[in-house]
XYZ file of C-alpha atoms in Angstrom:
177
model
C 148.832 151.790 14.002
C 152.050 150.743 10.871
C 155.016 150.851 12.885
C 153.608 148.938 16.490
C 154.699 145.927 13.844
C 157.904 143.854 13.227
C 156.970 141.399 9.996
C 157.787 138.492 9.066
C 156.257 136.849 6.996
C 156.082 133.052 5.047
C 156.257 134.766 1.579
C 158.809 137.054 1.949
C 160.417 139.583 -1.546
C 163.974 138.914 -2.976
C 165.133 142.443 -3.220
C 168.061 143.779 -6.288
C 168.969 145.712 -3.159
C 171.929 145.597 -0.723
C 171.851 144.038 2.015
C 172.026 146.749 3.564
C 168.822 148.128 2.203
C 166.840 145.024 2.644
C 166.960 145.857 6.320
C 166.316 149.428 5.854
C 162.850 148.722 3.844
C 161.481 148.100 7.577
C 162.909 151.649 9.143
C 163.854 153.491 6.096
C 164.976 156.838 7.990
C 168.279 154.668 10.280
C 168.722 153.025 7.085
C 172.521 154.383 7.883
C 173.136 153.418 11.134
C 175.064 150.080 10.404
C 175.539 149.693 14.577
C 170.909 148.822 14.669
C 172.191 147.036 10.930
C 174.220 145.046 12.298
C 172.414 144.091 15.620
C 168.981 143.381 13.522
C 172.169 141.598 11.441
C 173.229 139.054 15.183
C 169.739 138.805 16.065
C 168.691 137.354 12.874
C 171.955 134.788 12.558
C 172.808 137.009 9.017
C 176.527 137.154 10.892
C 176.618 133.670 9.820
C 177.080 133.969 6.491
C 177.996 137.724 5.658
C 181.734 136.943 8.365
C 183.786 137.190 4.825
C 181.679 139.727 1.969
C 183.947 141.998 1.272
C 181.532 144.642 0.650
C 179.089 143.628 4.351
C 176.113 144.995 4.572
C 176.566 147.036 0.737
C 176.836 143.991 -0.361
C 174.587 143.367 -3.093
C 172.581 140.612 -3.184
C 171.223 138.410 -6.506
C 172.891 139.537 -9.544
C 169.828 141.046 -11.418
C 171.947 144.743 -11.221
C 175.869 143.637 -10.518
C 177.364 140.159 -12.230
C 179.100 139.852 -8.725
C 175.933 140.317 -6.683
C 175.385 137.614 -3.918
C 173.089 134.406 -4.780
C 171.320 133.643 -1.552
C 169.469 130.230 -0.492
C 165.828 129.819 0.577
C 167.642 130.048 4.204
C 169.717 132.958 4.416
C 166.855 134.873 2.473
C 164.377 134.038 5.106
C 167.310 135.198 7.691
C 167.481 138.741 5.825
C 163.653 139.373 5.939
C 163.687 138.162 9.815
C 166.537 140.841 9.979
C 164.071 143.200 8.776
C 161.399 142.214 10.806
C 164.186 142.960 14.076
C 165.139 145.889 12.904
C 162.036 147.841 12.934
C 161.815 147.350 17.056
C 158.581 147.033 17.153
C 156.785 146.812 20.196
C 154.519 144.359 18.089
C 156.360 141.536 16.593
C 155.050 138.761 13.554
C 155.735 136.083 12.422
C 153.714 133.313 10.087
C 156.502 130.623 9.351
C 159.404 131.883 10.084
C 161.184 129.045 9.988
C 159.686 127.244 6.934
C 162.946 127.528 4.670
C 165.627 126.350 7.341
C 167.494 123.935 8.201
C 166.364 122.434 11.412
C 169.414 123.523 13.395
C 169.411 127.111 11.474
C 165.434 127.143 13.143
C 165.886 125.881 16.274
C 168.061 129.041 17.154
C 165.368 131.916 15.390
C 163.906 130.171 17.804
C 165.632 130.098 20.977
C 167.366 133.251 19.571
C 163.158 134.095 19.547
C 162.292 133.777 22.687
C 164.782 136.719 24.608
C 164.472 138.446 21.501
C 160.624 138.977 22.198
C 161.262 139.588 25.768
C 159.130 142.924 26.830
C 157.271 142.393 23.102
C 154.189 140.976 21.432
C 154.626 138.544 19.837
C 152.931 136.537 17.536
C 153.892 133.285 15.750
C 151.590 131.400 12.865
C 153.016 127.743 12.557
C 151.458 124.451 11.547
C 154.926 122.899 12.675
C 153.523 122.606 15.587
C 156.392 121.562 17.164
C 157.557 125.149 16.875
C 155.358 126.255 19.111
C 155.569 124.574 22.129
C 157.438 127.432 23.679
C 154.328 130.311 23.076
C 152.509 131.292 26.634
C 149.446 130.527 24.417
C 148.797 128.986 22.156
C 145.248 129.853 19.878
C 144.392 126.625 18.007
C 141.832 127.707 14.582
C 139.762 125.791 12.031
C 137.534 127.316 9.681
C 138.459 130.311 10.916
C 137.484 129.811 14.609
C 139.514 129.657 17.835
C 138.808 125.712 18.707
C 141.495 125.307 21.702
C 143.385 127.789 23.220
C 145.988 127.849 25.947
C 150.045 126.566 26.707
C 150.949 123.392 25.242
C 151.092 121.505 27.770
C 147.448 123.075 29.371
C 146.417 121.397 25.508
C 147.678 118.145 25.457
C 146.143 117.754 28.554
C 143.079 118.744 26.913
C 143.293 115.160 24.261
C 142.247 117.661 21.097
C 142.243 118.396 17.448
C 145.856 120.053 18.777
C 147.261 117.329 20.609
C 146.013 114.480 17.758
C 147.527 116.604 15.018
C 150.642 117.791 17.492
C 150.951 113.686 18.406
C 150.342 112.986 14.209
C 153.347 114.873 13.243
C 155.435 113.981 16.508
C 154.741 110.432 14.947
C 156.928 111.088 12.227
C 159.830 111.399 13.670
C 159.512 108.298 16.385
C 158.817 106.245 13.151
C 162.658 106.815 11.771
């Protein structure tokens, strides 16, 4: 059952390992497969910030065990965690608030990439930021553990229910600026 899922939780863990080890934790049997590791790095855009690293995949993350280790930002750690989910290459992808620590540009790229990367897979995306889920085929709006509305983004807006009200509330914050 565990092999079916690639996971990224909002509260990801920062391991004081190498980049390789941080990503390969999701499928340790492929830890020496540099091609698969770099593909996961490209999909999650980790390659955006590791290009000039001397040791590349073998760079130590954090300075806990290596005074020359890399200290990453929250968004960079989130991308490493996303690479871990992609590296697993599971048929079902579960992402819980995958863009919580990302800037708006990185968030947009991740979701644009996510659409193509989840092709031919089942994907479950959990988010409170409703603008992040507008592209989803089906949205389940939960309240107190119950599904109270479901449909595509446009269908839910037409219903003018709770989803629509919350989406408009969030969107209005951008209109005020």
